[in-house]
Amino acid sequence: MSNGDVDTGVSPQGGGHGQPVQEPPDLPLDFEGFYLGHQEFFHDFAEIHLGSRRVAEQVVHEVFLEILGGWYGLLQQGDLEQQTLAVLHRCVSGRLQHDGRPPAFLINAPIAHNLQAVRQQLEITTSSNGLYEAILELPTRQFTVIAMRYLLGYKTKQIARYMGLDSRTVDYHGRKGRERLRVHLKLPAAPSKTKKGATQ
């Protein structure tokens, strides 16, 4: 799956001391398709948290190995996207906890710059200290939609595909996430656009 699979400790000139070269294992075809379709997103997601492409690649490699180990069970459960996202979340969070540090988007300057744009996109224009921490406290689906839409710039259809949800459900989680952030940050409610014609 990556260069991490190659043993670089053997010199090409040494010929590996007569050790046979092992062929990569045969992977289930549907797993290969899943890997090819999700690896870019998994790497992007891990990198915004871990702050390093190299570390993100290490963690995502572990994620895919875990997914592969339970592949047939995951297929039988019927919610493959949600189960694999849970593995990704857990492995990324575990690495951060192991390293004893906050997610990189709290400290990484380029990502912090992107979050400045997030404030505008989320229509959070007043002082919003704690925005980043508030994003982290969102429920998993809301967090994933907010992170993918505003931090990674993914379109609704892409998010829906990666999360295994309908586009309308993605929009719902995005709205709920934005509302939760507004409440958490004690910001005033946006004026309702449908109030004029509404009768209550």
Coordinates of C-alpha atoms in Angstrom, one line a residue:
M1 CA 0.0 0.0 0.0
S2 CA 2.9 2.4 0.6
N3 CA 6.7 2.6 0.7
G4 CA 6.4 1.6 4.3
D5 CA 5.7 -2.0 3.1
V6 CA 9.2 -2.2 1.6
D7 CA 12.1 -3.4 3.7
T8 CA 14.8 -0.7 3.1
G9 CA 17.3 -2.3 5.5
V10 CA 18.6 -4.7 2.9
S11 CA 21.2 -3.4 0.5
P12 CA 20.5 -4.1 -3.2
Q13 CA 24.1 -5.0 -3.7
G14 CA 24.0 -7.6 -0.9
G15 CA 21.2 -9.4 -2.8
G16 CA 19.3 -9.9 0.5
H17 CA 21.7 -12.7 1.5
G18 CA 19.8 -15.3 -0.4
Q19 CA 16.5 -14.5 1.2
P20 CA 13.6 -15.0 -1.2
V21 CA 11.7 -12.0 -2.2
Q22 CA 8.1 -12.3 -1.0
E23 CA 5.2 -11.3 -3.3
P24 CA 2.7 -9.0 -1.8
P25 CA -0.4 -10.8 -0.5
D26 CA -3.4 -11.1 -2.7
L27 CA -5.9 -8.5 -1.4
P28 CA -9.7 -8.9 -1.9
L29 CA -10.7 -7.0 -5.0
D30 CA -13.4 -5.0 -3.2
F31 CA -10.9 -4.0 -0.5
E32 CA -8.5 -2.7 -3.2
G33 CA -11.3 -0.7 -4.7
F34 CA -12.2 0.7 -1.2
Y35 CA -8.5 1.6 -0.7
L36 CA -8.1 3.3 -4.0
G37 CA -11.3 5.3 -3.5
H38 CA -10.7 6.3 0.1
Q39 CA -6.9 6.6 0.6
E40 CA -6.7 10.3 -0.5
F41 CA -9.4 11.4 1.9
F42 CA -8.0 9.3 4.8
H43 CA -4.6 10.8 4.3
D44 CA -6.0 14.4 4.1
F45 CA -8.1 13.8 7.2
A46 CA -5.2 12.4 9.2
E47 CA -2.9 15.1 8.1
I48 CA -5.1 18.0 9.3
H49 CA -5.0 16.3 12.7
L50 CA -1.4 15.1 12.8
G51 CA 0.3 18.0 11.0
S52 CA 2.7 15.8 9.0
R53 CA 2.1 13.9 5.9
R54 CA 4.7 11.3 7.0
V55 CA 2.9 10.6 10.3
A56 CA -0.5 10.7 8.6
E57 CA 0.8 8.0 6.2
Q58 CA 2.0 5.8 9.1
V59 CA -1.4 6.1 10.9
V60 CA -3.4 5.6 7.7
H61 CA -1.3 2.5 6.9
E62 CA -2.4 1.1 10.3
V63 CA -6.0 2.1 9.6
F64 CA -6.1 0.2 6.4
L65 CA -4.4 -2.9 7.9
E66 CA -7.0 -2.9 10.7
I67 CA -9.8 -2.5 8.1
L68 CA -8.3 -5.3 6.0
G69 CA -8.1 -7.6 9.1
G70 CA -11.8 -7.3 9.7
W71 CA -12.8 -6.8 6.0
Y72 CA -15.4 -9.5 5.7
G73 CA -17.0 -8.8 9.0
L74 CA -17.3 -5.1 8.0
L75 CA -18.9 -6.0 4.7
Q76 CA -21.5 -8.2 6.6
Q77 CA -22.4 -5.3 8.9
G78 CA -23.7 -3.2 6.0
D79 CA -22.4 0.2 7.3
L80 CA -18.9 0.0 5.8
E81 CA -18.4 3.8 5.5
Q82 CA -19.4 4.5 9.1
Q83 CA -17.4 1.6 10.5
T84 CA -14.2 2.5 8.6
L85 CA -14.6 6.2 9.5
A86 CA -14.8 5.1 13.2
V87 CA -11.5 3.2 12.7
L88 CA -9.9 6.3 11.2
H89 CA -11.1 8.6 14.0
R90 CA -9.9 6.1 16.7
C91 CA -6.5 5.7 15.2
V92 CA -5.9 9.4 14.6
S93 CA -7.1 10.2 18.2
G94 CA -5.0 7.4 19.6
R95 CA -1.9 8.8 17.9
L96 CA -2.6 12.3 19.2
Q97 CA -3.1 10.9 22.7
H98 CA 0.0 8.8 22.5
D99 CA 2.0 11.9 21.4
G100 CA 0.3 14.0 24.1
R101 CA -0.6 16.9 21.9
P102 CA -3.6 18.6 20.5
P103 CA -4.7 18.2 16.8
A104 CA -2.4 20.0 14.4
F105 CA -5.2 22.3 13.2
L106 CA -5.0 24.0 16.7
I107 CA -1.3 24.8 16.3
N108 CA -0.3 24.4 12.6
A109 CA -0.1 27.9 11.0
P110 CA -1.3 27.0 7.5
I111 CA -4.2 25.1 8.9
A112 CA -5.0 27.8 11.4
H113 CA -5.0 30.2 8.4
N114 CA -7.6 27.9 6.7
L115 CA -9.6 28.0 9.9
Q116 CA -9.7 31.8 9.7
A117 CA -11.6 31.3 6.4
V118 CA -13.8 28.8 8.2
R119 CA -15.0 31.5 10.5
Q120 CA -16.2 33.5 7.5
Q121 CA -17.8 30.4 5.8
L122 CA -19.5 29.5 9.0
E123 CA -20.6 33.1 9.3
I124 CA -18.9 33.4 12.7
T125 CA -17.8 37.0 12.4
T126 CA -17.6 38.0 16.1
S127 CA -14.7 37.1 18.4
S128 CA -14.8 33.3 18.5
N129 CA -12.0 32.1 20.7
G130 CA -12.5 28.5 21.3
L131 CA -13.8 27.8 17.7
Y132 CA -11.2 25.1 17.2
E133 CA -11.9 23.4 20.5
A134 CA -15.7 23.6 19.8
I135 CA -15.2 21.9 16.5
L136 CA -13.4 19.0 18.3
E137 CA -16.4 18.6 20.7
L138 CA -19.0 18.1 17.9
P139 CA -20.6 14.6 17.6
T140 CA -18.7 12.4 15.2
R141 CA -20.9 12.9 12.1
Q142 CA -21.2 16.7 12.6
F143 CA -17.4 17.0 13.2
T144 CA -16.6 14.9 10.1
V145 CA -18.9 17.0 7.9
I146 CA -17.6 20.3 9.2
A147 CA -13.9 19.1 8.9
M148 CA -14.4 17.8 5.4
R149 CA -16.5 20.8 4.1
Y150 CA -14.6 23.7 5.7
L151 CA -11.1 22.4 6.5
L152 CA -10.6 20.1 3.5
G153 CA -12.9 21.9 1.0
Y154 CA -14.8 18.7 0.0
K155 CA -18.1 19.2 -1.9
T156 CA -21.3 17.7 -0.4
K157 CA -21.4 14.8 -3.0
Q158 CA -17.9 13.8 -2.1
I159 CA -18.7 13.9 1.7
A160 CA -21.8 11.9 1.1
R161 CA -19.8 9.2 -0.8
Y162 CA -17.1 9.0 1.8
M163 CA -19.6 8.9 4.7
G164 CA -22.0 6.6 3.0
L165 CA -24.9 9.1 3.5
D166 CA -27.4 10.9 1.3
S167 CA -26.4 14.4 0.3
R168 CA -29.4 15.8 2.3
T169 CA -28.2 14.0 5.4
V170 CA -24.8 15.5 5.0
D171 CA -26.4 19.0 4.7
Y172 CA -28.4 18.2 7.8
H173 CA -25.3 17.3 9.9
G174 CA -23.6 20.4 8.6
R175 CA -26.5 22.6 9.7
K176 CA -26.7 20.9 13.1
G177 CA -22.9 21.3 13.5
R178 CA -23.0 25.0 12.7
E179 CA -25.9 25.5 15.1
R180 CA -24.1 23.6 17.9
L181 CA -21.0 25.8 17.3
R182 CA -23.1 28.9 17.4
V183 CA -24.6 27.9 20.7
H184 CA -21.3 26.7 22.2
L185 CA -19.7 30.0 21.3
K186 CA -22.7 32.0 22.6
L187 CA -23.2 33.8 19.3
P188 CA -26.5 35.4 18.3
A189 CA -28.9 33.4 16.1
A190 CA -28.8 34.3 12.4
P191 CA -32.0 36.1 11.3
S192 CA -34.4 33.7 9.8
K193 CA -34.9 34.1 6.1
T194 CA -38.3 32.6 6.1
K195 CA -39.8 34.6 9.0
K196 CA -41.7 37.1 6.7
G197 CA -44.1 34.6 5.3
A198 CA -44.2 32.3 8.3
T199 CA -47.3 32.2 10.4
Q200 CA -47.0 30.7 13.9

